[in-house]
C-alpha cells in the first residue's frame, strides 16, 4: 500500500495588480512591466494566476491576460510598430458629441423653468439664483471613450485572444465604480463576467468629469480608482500568495522635483487648472493606496505584496503629452529604467522574498547600465532573426541541390 504524501505544499499562486493614471499611466506600466519581465526569472507574465486592473491598469492587465507579451505591448502602444490594429491615442479623447448635444437642447427648457420659478415666487430667490439651474446643462463628461472599446473589441477578436472573461485561462478582474451605489464592481467576477472585457475596460477608464459614465446593463460606471488605487485585495481574495503591484499615480513633490532638476520653480501652479486637479486627485488616491497597503499587512499576514511606483521628485511623467510619440517613448523608457534601479536598490530585501515563490532576481541584467528597452527588444528578437536566417540558408541550400540534381538528369538524358 502506497502512503499518500500530505506534506507537499501547493504551488504558490501569483497575482498582478495594476493601478490607474490615465493613458500615460498605462505607458508607464508597460515600461515597468517590461523591466520586471526581464529581471524576474521563474515567472511568466502571460500565465499568472490572477490579474487585477483599474483605470489604465485594466488596459494593460487585460492585454497580458490575453497573451500579449510585454515586448509586444512596447512595440504596439509605445513604438507604434502595430502588428494588425494600429493604436492611436486619440481613441481616448473623442468629444462626447451626443452628450454635449443633448445638454444644449435642454438649455431652453431650463431657462424657462428658472424664469417661471422666479416669477411665481420672486421673494424666494433672485433671478440670478434661479438661473443656477443651468448648471444641469453642463455635460457629464467632455469625452466619449467608446472608441477604446471598439479598438479593444477588434484586438481581442484575433486568434489566440478573447473578449470574454469566461474564456480566459486565468482570472482577470477589471474594477469600476457604480455611480449610483458608489460601490466597486469587479467585472470578471460571477454575475459580472458576461460583460465584454473591452466594455469593462471602457468603464474602468471613464474618469469622472473627463469621460461620460459608461452604461452597462442599465447601470452607469466610472473609474474604479474612486474607491481604491490598486484593489490588490481582489487578487488576495482570489487566492494569490504574492501580488506584484505597479502604481503610476503618484503626486509630485514640487520642492523635491525642483531640487532634482526635473521641474522649474512654480511650474506646478503656473500650469493651470488641469494640472492642479491632477495633483489633487493623485494625492487623494495615493493617500488611500498607502492606507490600503498597510491594511493588507494586517488582513493577509501570510501573503506578500511588492509595490513599484515612480519617485515623487520626478516630474517627467507628470508633464508628458500622450499625443507625442517622443513623450510616450520617453515615459516608457523612464519607467523601465526607474523600475530597474528600484529592483537593484532593493535586491537584498527582495531576493529572499521572491525566492520562496520560485522567482530569481537577475542582477546581471539589472547591473547592465547600457541596457534599454530598445536593446532588450532587439535582444529578444535576435534569436528569431538568426533562426529565420538559418531557415533561409537551408532553403537556399536545398534549392541549389535540387537544381544541381535536375541539371545532372538533363545532362544524362542528352
mmCIF file of C-alpha atoms in Angstrom:
data_model
loop_
_atom_site.group_PDB
_atom_site.id
_atom_site.type_symbol
_atom_site.label_atom_id
_atom_site.label_comp_id
_atom_site.label_asym_id
_atom_site.label_seq_id
_atom_site.Cartn_x
_atom_site.Cartn_y
_atom_site.Cartn_z
ATOM 1 C CA UNK A 1 0.000 0.000 0.000
ATOM 2 C CA UNK A 2 1.471 3.375 -1.043
ATOM 3 C CA UNK A 3 1.401 6.144 1.534
ATOM 4 C CA UNK A 4 -0.133 9.434 0.452
ATOM 5 C CA UNK A 5 2.116 12.475 0.764
ATOM 6 C CA UNK A 6 0.368 15.169 2.786
ATOM 7 C CA UNK A 7 3.381 17.422 3.340
ATOM 8 C CA UNK A 8 3.691 18.607 -0.276
ATOM 9 C CA UNK A 9 2.966 22.317 -0.395
ATOM 10 C CA UNK A 10 0.713 23.529 -3.199
ATOM 11 C CA UNK A 11 2.275 25.708 -5.878
ATOM 12 C CA UNK A 12 2.185 29.340 -4.765
ATOM 13 C CA UNK A 13 -0.316 31.494 -6.612
ATOM 14 C CA UNK A 14 0.982 34.751 -8.057
ATOM 15 C CA UNK A 15 -1.098 37.766 -8.990
ATOM 16 C CA UNK A 16 -0.670 41.158 -10.621
ATOM 17 C CA UNK A 17 -2.416 44.385 -9.572
ATOM 18 C CA UNK A 18 -2.104 47.449 -11.794
ATOM 19 C CA UNK A 19 -3.273 50.926 -10.785
ATOM 20 C CA UNK A 20 -4.619 53.907 -12.722
ATOM 21 C CA UNK A 21 -3.089 57.045 -14.127
ATOM 22 C CA UNK A 22 -4.827 57.533 -17.483
ATOM 23 C CA UNK A 23 -3.196 56.829 -20.857
ATOM 24 C CA UNK A 24 0.269 57.962 -19.714
ATOM 25 C CA UNK A 25 -0.088 55.820 -16.601
ATOM 26 C CA UNK A 26 -0.665 52.879 -18.925
ATOM 27 C CA UNK A 27 2.522 53.725 -20.850
ATOM 28 C CA UNK A 28 4.409 53.887 -17.541
ATOM 29 C CA UNK A 29 3.056 50.461 -16.577
ATOM 30 C CA UNK A 30 4.160 48.955 -19.886
ATOM 31 C CA UNK A 31 7.718 50.165 -19.262
ATOM 32 C CA UNK A 32 7.688 48.939 -15.663
ATOM 33 C CA UNK A 33 6.277 45.552 -16.683
ATOM 34 C CA UNK A 34 8.972 45.180 -19.336
ATOM 35 C CA UNK A 35 11.640 45.743 -16.667
ATOM 36 C CA UNK A 36 10.023 43.229 -14.293
ATOM 37 C CA UNK A 37 9.639 40.687 -17.097
ATOM 38 C CA UNK A 38 13.361 40.840 -17.849
ATOM 39 C CA UNK A 39 14.587 40.917 -14.259
ATOM 40 C CA UNK A 40 12.405 38.217 -12.679
ATOM 41 C CA UNK A 41 13.299 34.676 -13.691
ATOM 42 C CA UNK A 42 10.758 31.939 -12.998
ATOM 43 C CA UNK A 43 7.653 33.985 -13.706
ATOM 44 C CA UNK A 44 5.593 34.241 -16.883
ATOM 45 C CA UNK A 45 3.555 37.431 -17.011
ATOM 46 C CA UNK A 46 1.218 35.842 -19.550
ATOM 47 C CA UNK A 47 0.493 32.924 -17.225
ATOM 48 C CA UNK A 48 -0.105 34.418 -13.777
ATOM 49 C CA UNK A 49 -2.915 33.080 -11.613
ATOM 50 C CA UNK A 50 -4.870 36.316 -11.314
ATOM 51 C CA UNK A 51 -4.820 39.754 -12.934
ATOM 52 C CA UNK A 52 -6.463 42.849 -11.424
ATOM 53 C CA UNK A 53 -6.600 46.202 -13.175
ATOM 54 C CA UNK A 54 -8.215 49.565 -12.590
ATOM 55 C CA UNK A 55 -8.293 52.514 -14.998
ATOM 56 C CA UNK A 56 -5.174 52.273 -17.234
ATOM 57 C CA UNK A 57 -4.142 49.162 -15.318
ATOM 58 C CA UNK A 58 -7.206 47.356 -16.657
ATOM 59 C CA UNK A 59 -5.991 48.008 -20.206
ATOM 60 C CA UNK A 60 -2.509 46.573 -19.517
ATOM 61 C CA UNK A 61 -3.719 43.672 -17.344
ATOM 62 C CA UNK A 62 -6.272 42.542 -19.930
ATOM 63 C CA UNK A 63 -3.678 42.520 -22.701
ATOM 64 C CA UNK A 64 -1.274 40.465 -20.579
ATOM 65 C CA UNK A 65 -4.052 38.011 -19.689
ATOM 66 C CA UNK A 66 -4.818 37.829 -23.423
ATOM 67 C CA UNK A 67 -1.295 36.512 -24.134
ATOM 68 C CA UNK A 68 0.215 39.768 -25.365
ATOM 69 C CA UNK A 69 3.830 39.868 -24.160
ATOM 70 C CA UNK A 70 5.481 42.889 -22.567
ATOM 71 C CA UNK A 71 7.643 43.200 -25.692
ATOM 72 C CA UNK A 72 4.540 43.311 -27.906
ATOM 73 C CA UNK A 73 2.957 45.938 -25.654
ATOM 74 C CA UNK A 74 6.062 48.096 -26.068
ATOM 75 C CA UNK A 75 6.079 47.717 -29.833
ATOM 76 C CA UNK A 76 2.378 48.361 -30.385
ATOM 77 C CA UNK A 77 1.459 51.040 -27.842
ATOM 78 C CA UNK A 78 4.776 52.852 -27.426
ATOM 79 C CA UNK A 79 6.833 52.379 -30.586
ATOM 80 C CA UNK A 80 3.846 52.337 -32.995
ATOM 81 C CA UNK A 81 5.034 49.074 -34.547
ATOM 82 C CA UNK A 82 1.486 47.778 -34.915
ATOM 83 C CA UNK A 83 1.083 44.121 -35.817
ATOM 84 C CA UNK A 84 -2.510 44.214 -37.095
ATOM 85 C CA UNK A 85 -4.545 47.003 -35.472
ATOM 86 C CA UNK A 86 -2.538 50.256 -35.233
ATOM 87 C CA UNK A 87 -3.141 52.116 -31.984
ATOM 88 C CA UNK A 88 -3.876 55.841 -31.940
ATOM 89 C CA UNK A 89 -4.057 57.710 -28.575
ATOM 90 C CA UNK A 90 -6.901 59.887 -29.854
ATOM 91 C CA UNK A 91 -9.317 56.998 -29.173
ATOM 92 C CA UNK A 92 -9.143 58.231 -25.583
ATOM 93 C CA UNK A 93 -10.158 61.778 -26.472
ATOM 94 C CA UNK A 94 -13.095 61.793 -28.842
ATOM 95 C CA UNK A 95 -15.556 64.592 -27.947
ATOM 96 C CA UNK A 96 -18.798 63.354 -26.394
ATOM 97 C CA UNK A 97 -20.891 64.979 -29.132
ATOM 98 C CA UNK A 98 -24.088 63.125 -28.255
ATOM 99 C CA UNK A 99 -23.806 64.160 -24.607
ATOM 100 C CA UNK A 100 -22.951 67.771 -25.478
ATOM 101 C CA UNK A 101 -25.819 67.966 -27.957
ATOM 102 C CA UNK A 102 -28.427 66.650 -25.507
ATOM 103 C CA UNK A 103 -27.289 69.132 -22.855
ATOM 104 C CA UNK A 104 -27.500 72.061 -25.267
ATOM 105 C CA UNK A 105 -31.010 71.038 -26.281
ATOM 106 C CA UNK A 106 -32.006 71.134 -22.621
ATOM 107 C CA UNK A 107 -30.953 74.804 -22.160
ATOM 108 C CA UNK A 108 -34.214 76.463 -23.376
ATOM 109 C CA UNK A 109 -36.318 74.336 -21.045
ATOM 110 C CA UNK A 110 -34.014 75.065 -18.095
ATOM 111 C CA UNK A 111 -34.162 78.827 -18.775
ATOM 112 C CA UNK A 112 -37.963 78.687 -18.975
ATOM 113 C CA UNK A 113 -38.105 76.749 -15.701
ATOM 114 C CA UNK A 114 -35.804 79.253 -13.954
ATOM 115 C CA UNK A 115 -37.812 82.283 -15.112
ATOM 116 C CA UNK A 116 -41.105 80.612 -14.191
ATOM 117 C CA UNK A 117 -39.795 79.795 -10.717
ATOM 118 C CA UNK A 118 -38.689 83.417 -10.212
ATOM 119 C CA UNK A 119 -41.993 84.904 -11.430
ATOM 120 C CA UNK A 120 -44.111 82.597 -9.266
ATOM 121 C CA UNK A 121 -42.068 83.286 -6.134
ATOM 122 C CA UNK A 122 -39.884 86.390 -6.600
ATOM 123 C CA UNK A 123 -39.118 86.688 -2.880
ATOM 124 C CA UNK A 124 -37.733 83.168 -2.563
ATOM 125 C CA UNK A 125 -34.627 83.808 -4.667
ATOM 126 C CA UNK A 126 -33.248 86.313 -7.131
ATOM 127 C CA UNK A 127 -33.368 85.736 -10.888
ATOM 128 C CA UNK A 128 -29.620 85.099 -10.853
ATOM 129 C CA UNK A 129 -30.044 82.450 -8.172
ATOM 130 C CA UNK A 130 -32.908 80.859 -10.119
ATOM 131 C CA UNK A 131 -30.687 80.649 -13.174
ATOM 132 C CA UNK A 132 -28.217 78.418 -11.309
ATOM 133 C CA UNK A 133 -30.420 75.582 -12.571
ATOM 134 C CA UNK A 134 -28.476 75.985 -15.826
ATOM 135 C CA UNK A 135 -25.684 74.016 -14.166
ATOM 136 C CA UNK A 136 -27.700 70.969 -15.200
ATOM 137 C CA UNK A 137 -26.746 71.792 -18.797
ATOM 138 C CA UNK A 138 -23.098 71.005 -18.051
ATOM 139 C CA UNK A 139 -22.121 67.712 -19.732
ATOM 140 C CA UNK A 140 -21.482 64.630 -17.598
ATOM 141 C CA UNK A 141 -18.159 64.288 -19.439
ATOM 142 C CA UNK A 142 -16.196 66.037 -22.155
ATOM 143 C CA UNK A 143 -15.051 62.898 -23.959
ATOM 144 C CA UNK A 144 -16.525 59.592 -25.027
ATOM 145 C CA UNK A 145 -14.083 56.671 -24.893
ATOM 146 C CA UNK A 146 -16.310 54.276 -26.825
ATOM 147 C CA UNK A 147 -13.548 54.277 -29.444
ATOM 148 C CA UNK A 148 -11.336 52.469 -26.929
ATOM 149 C CA UNK A 149 -13.990 49.767 -26.547
ATOM 150 C CA UNK A 150 -14.216 49.361 -30.332
ATOM 151 C CA UNK A 151 -10.428 49.160 -30.698
ATOM 152 C CA UNK A 152 -10.077 46.518 -27.978
ATOM 153 C CA UNK A 153 -13.085 44.589 -29.292
ATOM 154 C CA UNK A 154 -11.283 44.198 -32.633
ATOM 155 C CA UNK A 155 -7.943 43.442 -30.991
ATOM 156 C CA UNK A 156 -9.362 40.781 -28.666
ATOM 157 C CA UNK A 157 -11.119 39.062 -31.568
ATOM 158 C CA UNK A 158 -7.768 37.988 -33.038
ATOM 159 C CA UNK A 159 -6.702 34.348 -32.964
ATOM 160 C CA UNK A 160 -5.492 33.351 -29.502
ATOM 161 C CA UNK A 161 -7.300 36.208 -27.738
ATOM 162 C CA UNK A 162 -10.797 36.631 -26.371
ATOM 163 C CA UNK A 163 -13.160 39.398 -25.342
ATOM 164 C CA UNK A 164 -14.935 37.037 -22.913
ATOM 165 C CA UNK A 165 -13.767 36.807 -19.288
ATOM 166 C CA UNK A 166 -15.067 33.222 -19.116
ATOM 167 C CA UNK A 167 -12.794 32.016 -21.917
ATOM 168 C CA UNK A 168 -9.528 33.261 -20.392
ATOM 169 C CA UNK A 169 -7.142 30.671 -18.978
ATOM 170 C CA UNK A 170 -6.592 32.749 -15.835
ATOM 171 C CA UNK A 171 -8.692 35.054 -13.662
ATOM 172 C CA UNK A 172 -8.999 38.663 -14.807
ATOM 173 C CA UNK A 173 -10.802 41.301 -12.758
ATOM 174 C CA UNK A 174 -11.438 44.832 -14.007
ATOM 175 C CA UNK A 175 -12.634 47.265 -11.366
ATOM 176 C CA UNK A 176 -15.050 50.147 -11.950
ATOM 177 C CA UNK A 177 -17.282 52.183 -9.641
ATOM 178 C CA UNK A 178 -21.076 52.159 -9.849
ATOM 179 C CA UNK A 179 -22.079 55.850 -9.984
ATOM 180 C CA UNK A 180 -25.395 55.421 -8.193
ATOM 181 C CA UNK A 181 -24.394 52.986 -5.431
ATOM 182 C CA UNK A 182 -20.738 54.203 -5.252
ATOM 183 C CA UNK A 183 -19.713 50.533 -4.809
ATOM 184 C CA UNK A 184 -16.732 48.993 -6.556
ATOM 185 C CA UNK A 185 -17.664 46.327 -9.108
ATOM 186 C CA UNK A 186 -15.282 43.610 -10.307
ATOM 187 C CA UNK A 187 -16.055 42.769 -13.905
ATOM 188 C CA UNK A 188 -14.917 39.201 -14.445
ATOM 189 C CA UNK A 189 -16.378 38.032 -11.121
ATOM 190 C CA UNK A 190 -19.505 35.820 -11.093
ATOM 191 C CA UNK A 191 -22.510 37.886 -12.101
ATOM 192 C CA UNK A 192 -20.327 40.362 -13.990
ATOM 193 C CA UNK A 193 -18.324 38.007 -16.211
ATOM 194 C CA UNK A 194 -20.806 38.225 -19.106
ATOM 195 C CA UNK A 195 -19.744 41.811 -19.803
ATOM 196 C CA UNK A 196 -17.251 42.065 -22.703
ATOM 197 C CA UNK A 197 -13.705 42.739 -21.495
ATOM 198 C CA UNK A 198 -13.444 45.739 -23.830
ATOM 199 C CA UNK A 199 -16.588 47.315 -22.340
ATOM 200 C CA UNK A 200 -15.362 46.714 -18.789
ATOM 201 C CA UNK A 201 -12.074 48.481 -19.617
ATOM 202 C CA UNK A 202 -14.005 51.400 -21.102
ATOM 203 C CA UNK A 203 -15.962 51.721 -17.842
ATOM 204 C CA UNK A 204 -12.889 51.421 -15.637
ATOM 205 C CA UNK A 205 -11.104 54.169 -17.600
ATOM 206 C CA UNK A 206 -14.036 56.620 -17.524
ATOM 207 C CA UNK A 207 -12.571 59.258 -15.193
ATOM 208 C CA UNK A 208 -15.413 61.422 -13.771
ATOM 209 C CA UNK A 209 -15.804 64.785 -15.478
ATOM 210 C CA UNK A 210 -13.419 63.806 -18.232
ATOM 211 C CA UNK A 211 -15.448 60.909 -19.668
ATOM 212 C CA UNK A 212 -19.155 60.198 -19.895
ATOM 213 C CA UNK A 213 -20.183 57.372 -17.496
ATOM 214 C CA UNK A 214 -20.487 54.026 -19.281
ATOM 215 C CA UNK A 215 -23.890 52.316 -19.414
ATOM 216 C CA UNK A 216 -23.679 48.563 -18.775
ATOM 217 C CA UNK A 217 -26.926 46.647 -18.244
ATOM 218 C CA UNK A 218 -28.738 49.843 -17.225
ATOM 219 C CA UNK A 219 -26.145 50.857 -14.593
ATOM 220 C CA UNK A 220 -23.582 53.628 -15.039
ATOM 221 C CA UNK A 221 -19.912 53.107 -14.241
ATOM 222 C CA UNK A 222 -16.809 55.274 -13.929
ATOM 223 C CA UNK A 223 -13.148 54.956 -12.929
ATOM 224 C CA UNK A 224 -12.632 52.384 -10.157
ATOM 225 C CA UNK A 225 -9.854 54.418 -8.513
ATOM 226 C CA UNK A 226 -12.631 56.399 -6.843
ATOM 227 C CA UNK A 227 -12.715 53.518 -4.359
ATOM 228 C CA UNK A 228 -9.093 52.321 -4.246
ATOM 229 C CA UNK A 229 -5.880 52.945 -6.110
ATOM 230 C CA UNK A 230 -4.861 49.308 -6.620
ATOM 231 C CA UNK A 231 -7.509 46.793 -5.495
ATOM 232 C CA UNK A 232 -4.788 44.243 -4.709
ATOM 233 C CA UNK A 233 -7.167 42.729 -2.145
ATOM 234 C CA UNK A 234 -9.158 41.319 -5.095
ATOM 235 C CA UNK A 235 -6.118 39.229 -6.036
ATOM 236 C CA UNK A 236 -5.590 38.107 -2.429
ATOM 237 C CA UNK A 237 -9.247 37.109 -2.147
ATOM 238 C CA UNK A 238 -8.827 35.054 -5.311
ATOM 239 C CA UNK A 239 -6.091 33.081 -3.552
ATOM 240 C CA UNK A 240 -2.900 34.887 -4.620
ATOM 241 C CA UNK A 241 0.031 34.386 -2.231
ATOM 242 C CA UNK A 242 2.218 37.018 -3.876
ATOM 243 C CA UNK A 243 0.946 40.138 -5.643
ATOM 244 C CA UNK A 244 3.202 42.274 -7.798
ATOM 245 C CA UNK A 245 1.755 45.773 -7.987
ATOM 246 C CA UNK A 246 2.521 48.798 -10.158
ATOM 247 C CA UNK A 247 1.094 52.207 -9.267
ATOM 248 C CA UNK A 248 1.856 55.084 -11.676
ATOM 249 C CA UNK A 249 -0.445 57.555 -9.926
ATOM 250 C CA UNK A 250 1.872 59.364 -7.523
ATOM 251 C CA UNK A 251 1.552 63.076 -6.633
ATOM 252 C CA UNK A 252 4.593 65.186 -7.377
ATOM 253 C CA UNK A 253 6.561 66.703 -4.506
ATOM 254 C CA UNK A 254 7.250 70.062 -6.148
ATOM 255 C CA UNK A 255 10.061 71.067 -3.797
ATOM 256 C CA UNK A 256 11.892 67.780 -4.316
ATOM 257 C CA UNK A 257 11.259 67.931 -8.067
ATOM 258 C CA UNK A 258 12.804 71.408 -8.256
ATOM 259 C CA UNK A 259 15.822 70.221 -6.254
ATOM 260 C CA UNK A 260 16.227 67.196 -8.548
ATOM 261 C CA UNK A 261 16.105 69.456 -11.608
ATOM 262 C CA UNK A 262 13.074 67.788 -13.212
ATOM 263 C CA UNK A 263 10.798 70.818 -12.724
ATOM 264 C CA UNK A 264 11.203 74.584 -12.735
ATOM 265 C CA UNK A 265 10.166 76.557 -9.620
ATOM 266 C CA UNK A 266 6.452 77.434 -9.702
ATOM 267 C CA UNK A 267 5.753 75.232 -12.740
ATOM 268 C CA UNK A 268 3.041 73.252 -10.946
ATOM 269 C CA UNK A 269 0.814 76.237 -10.112
ATOM 270 C CA UNK A 270 1.508 78.016 -13.417
ATOM 271 C CA UNK A 271 0.316 75.029 -15.448
ATOM 272 C CA UNK A 272 -3.361 75.770 -14.921
ATOM 273 C CA UNK A 273 -6.420 74.037 -13.522
ATOM 274 C CA UNK A 274 -5.994 70.592 -15.185
ATOM 275 C CA UNK A 275 -2.573 70.149 -13.581
ATOM 276 C CA UNK A 276 -3.797 71.295 -10.177
ATOM 277 C CA UNK A 277 -6.809 68.968 -10.383
ATOM 278 C CA UNK A 278 -4.494 66.113 -11.376
ATOM 279 C CA UNK A 279 -2.243 66.798 -8.390
ATOM 280 C CA UNK A 280 -5.273 66.890 -6.060
ATOM 281 C CA UNK A 281 -6.735 63.649 -7.419
ATOM 282 C CA UNK A 282 -3.361 61.886 -7.289
ATOM 283 C CA UNK A 283 -2.924 62.978 -3.676
ATOM 284 C CA UNK A 284 -6.291 61.531 -2.641
ATOM 285 C CA UNK A 285 -5.730 58.248 -4.493
ATOM 286 C CA UNK A 286 -2.163 57.908 -3.215
ATOM 287 C CA UNK A 287 -3.193 58.519 0.384
ATOM 288 C CA UNK A 288 -5.874 55.818 0.190
ATOM 289 C CA UNK A 289 -3.473 53.428 -1.513
ATOM 290 C CA UNK A 290 -0.860 53.815 1.234
ATOM 291 C CA UNK A 291 -3.526 53.094 3.848
ATOM 292 C CA UNK A 292 -4.601 50.060 1.834
ATOM 293 C CA UNK A 293 -1.050 48.676 1.652
ATOM 294 C CA UNK A 294 -0.761 48.949 5.432
ATOM 295 C CA UNK A 295 -4.133 47.209 5.797
ATOM 296 C CA UNK A 296 -3.033 44.310 3.578
ATOM 297 C CA UNK A 297 -0.241 43.533 6.045
ATOM 298 C CA UNK A 298 -2.850 43.175 8.793
ATOM 299 C CA UNK A 299 -5.522 41.363 6.768
ATOM 300 C CA UNK A 300 -3.178 38.998 4.890
ATOM 301 C CA UNK A 301 -0.162 38.475 7.197
ATOM 302 C CA UNK A 302 0.970 35.293 5.421
ATOM 303 C CA UNK A 303 0.945 36.907 1.984
ATOM 304 C CA UNK A 304 3.246 39.332 0.180
ATOM 305 C CA UNK A 305 2.761 42.410 -1.943
ATOM 306 C CA UNK A 306 5.637 44.058 -3.809
ATOM 307 C CA UNK A 307 4.872 47.600 -4.957
ATOM 308 C CA UNK A 308 6.644 49.506 -7.732
ATOM 309 C CA UNK A 309 5.929 53.176 -8.431
ATOM 310 C CA UNK A 310 7.577 56.443 -9.575
ATOM 311 C CA UNK A 311 9.533 58.564 -7.137
ATOM 312 C CA UNK A 312 7.818 61.764 -6.066
ATOM 313 C CA UNK A 313 10.712 64.004 -7.091
ATOM 314 C CA UNK A 314 10.458 63.251 -10.791
ATOM 315 C CA UNK A 315 8.122 65.393 -12.890
ATOM 316 C CA UNK A 316 8.781 63.754 -16.265
ATOM 317 C CA UNK A 317 5.648 61.616 -16.111
ATOM 318 C CA UNK A 318 3.533 64.417 -14.679
ATOM 319 C CA UNK A 319 4.046 66.879 -17.552
ATOM 320 C CA UNK A 320 4.260 64.477 -20.512
ATOM 321 C CA UNK A 321 1.950 64.507 -23.529
ATOM 322 C CA UNK A 322 0.351 61.212 -24.574
ATOM 323 C CA UNK A 323 -0.134 62.507 -28.136
ATOM 324 C CA UNK A 324 3.604 62.941 -28.587
ATOM 325 C CA UNK A 325 5.329 59.836 -29.918
ATOM 326 C CA UNK A 326 8.584 61.065 -28.395
ATOM 327 C CA UNK A 327 6.911 61.599 -24.999
ATOM 328 C CA UNK A 328 5.454 58.090 -24.988
ATOM 329 C CA UNK A 329 8.845 56.578 -25.709
ATOM 330 C CA UNK A 330 10.461 58.754 -23.039
ATOM 331 C CA UNK A 331 7.881 57.832 -20.366
ATOM 332 C CA UNK A 332 8.129 54.122 -21.165
ATOM 333 C CA UNK A 333 11.943 54.166 -21.113
ATOM 334 C CA UNK A 334 11.890 56.228 -17.929
ATOM 335 C CA UNK A 335 9.570 53.732 -16.228
ATOM 336 C CA UNK A 336 11.751 50.873 -17.450
ATOM 337 C CA UNK A 337 14.939 52.387 -16.030
ATOM 338 C CA UNK A 338 13.297 53.576 -12.813
ATOM 339 C CA UNK A 339 11.927 50.087 -12.113
ATOM 340 C CA UNK A 340 15.330 48.531 -12.867
ATOM 341 C CA UNK A 341 17.017 50.906 -10.409
ATOM 342 C CA UNK A 342 14.361 50.186 -7.792
ATOM 343 C CA UNK A 343 14.828 46.437 -8.165
ATOM 344 C CA UNK A 344 18.605 46.718 -7.868
ATOM 345 C CA UNK A 345 18.434 49.042 -4.852
ATOM 346 C CA UNK A 346 16.059 46.629 -3.079
ATOM 347 C CA UNK A 347 17.761 43.451 -4.292
ATOM 348 C CA UNK A 348 18.976 42.297 -0.869
ATOM 349 C CA UNK A 349 15.470 42.660 0.546
ATOM 350 C CA UNK A 350 13.622 41.265 -2.472
ATOM 351 C CA UNK A 351 15.708 38.186 -3.266
ATOM 352 C CA UNK A 352 14.711 36.071 -0.219
ATOM 353 C CA UNK A 353 11.074 37.173 -0.514
ATOM 354 C CA UNK A 354 10.958 36.224 -4.194
ATOM 355 C CA UNK A 355 12.900 33.001 -3.782
ATOM 356 C CA UNK A 356 10.202 31.387 -1.649
ATOM 357 C CA UNK A 357 7.899 31.728 -4.660
ATOM 358 C CA UNK A 358 10.457 30.195 -7.009
ATOM 359 C CA UNK A 359 11.468 33.544 -8.530
ATOM 360 C CA UNK A 360 15.066 34.572 -9.061
ATOM 361 C CA UNK A 361 16.250 38.169 -9.437
ATOM 362 C CA UNK A 362 18.555 38.628 -12.446
ATOM 363 C CA UNK A 363 21.146 41.006 -11.025
ATOM 364 C CA UNK A 364 23.298 40.641 -14.118
ATOM 365 C CA UNK A 365 20.615 42.283 -16.229
ATOM 366 C CA UNK A 366 19.926 44.972 -13.655
ATOM 367 C CA UNK A 367 23.626 45.840 -13.403
ATOM 368 C CA UNK A 368 23.903 46.277 -17.175
ATOM 369 C CA UNK A 369 23.996 50.087 -17.401
ATOM 370 C CA UNK A 370 23.825 50.058 -21.198
ATOM 371 C CA UNK A 371 20.542 48.163 -21.299
ATOM 372 C CA UNK A 372 17.498 49.993 -22.697
ATOM 373 C CA UNK A 373 14.069 48.931 -23.856
ATOM 374 C CA UNK A 374 15.281 49.097 -27.456
ATOM 375 C CA UNK A 375 18.300 46.853 -26.834
ATOM 376 C CA UNK A 376 16.161 44.449 -24.809
ATOM 377 C CA UNK A 377 13.601 44.211 -27.620
ATOM 378 C CA UNK A 378 16.351 43.662 -30.180
ATOM 379 C CA UNK A 379 17.955 41.047 -27.924
ATOM 380 C CA UNK A 380 14.631 39.212 -27.723
ATOM 381 C CA UNK A 381 14.174 39.262 -31.488
ATOM 382 C CA UNK A 382 17.782 38.348 -32.354
ATOM 383 C CA UNK A 383 17.329 34.559 -31.891
ATOM 384 C CA UNK A 384 14.272 34.752 -34.146
ATOM 385 C CA UNK A 385 16.241 36.619 -36.803
ATOM 386 C CA UNK A 386 19.091 34.097 -36.560
ATOM 387 C CA UNK A 387 16.668 31.173 -36.820
ATOM 388 C CA UNK A 388 14.955 32.832 -39.772
ATOM 389 C CA UNK A 389 18.336 33.364 -41.458
ATOM 390 C CA UNK A 390 19.264 29.742 -40.906
ATOM 391 C CA UNK A 391 15.965 28.602 -42.397
ATOM 392 C CA UNK A 392 16.537 30.775 -45.474
ATOM 393 C CA UNK A 393 20.083 29.444 -45.825
ATOM 394 C CA UNK A 394 18.840 25.861 -45.531
ATOM 395 C CA UNK A 395 16.097 26.515 -48.075
ATOM 396 C CA UNK A 396 18.649 28.064 -50.432
ATOM 397 C CA UNK A 397 20.903 25.038 -49.987
ATOM 398 C CA UNK A 398 18.065 22.616 -50.701
ATOM 399 C CA UNK A 399 17.083 24.662 -53.754
ATOM 400 C CA UNK A 400 20.680 24.649 -55.030
ATOM 401 C CA UNK A 401 20.943 20.877 -54.512
ATOM 402 C CA UNK A 402 17.633 20.355 -56.293
ATOM 403 C CA UNK A 403 18.759 22.444 -59.282
ATOM 404 C CA UNK A 404 22.040 20.508 -59.485
ATOM 405 C CA UNK A 405 20.137 17.225 -59.492
ATOM 406 C CA UNK A 406 17.828 18.405 -62.259
ATOM 407 C CA UNK A 407 20.821 19.632 -64.285
ATOM 408 C CA UNK A 408 22.512 16.244 -63.892
ATOM 409 C CA UNK A 409 19.426 14.387 -65.107
ATOM 410 C CA UNK A 410 19.166 16.628 -68.174
ATOM 411 C CA UNK A 411 22.812 16.098 -69.000
ATOM 412 C CA UNK A 412 22.394 12.325 -68.748
ATOM 413 C CA UNK A 413 19.332 12.442 -70.978
ATOM 414 C CA UNK A 414 21.293 14.344 -73.604
#
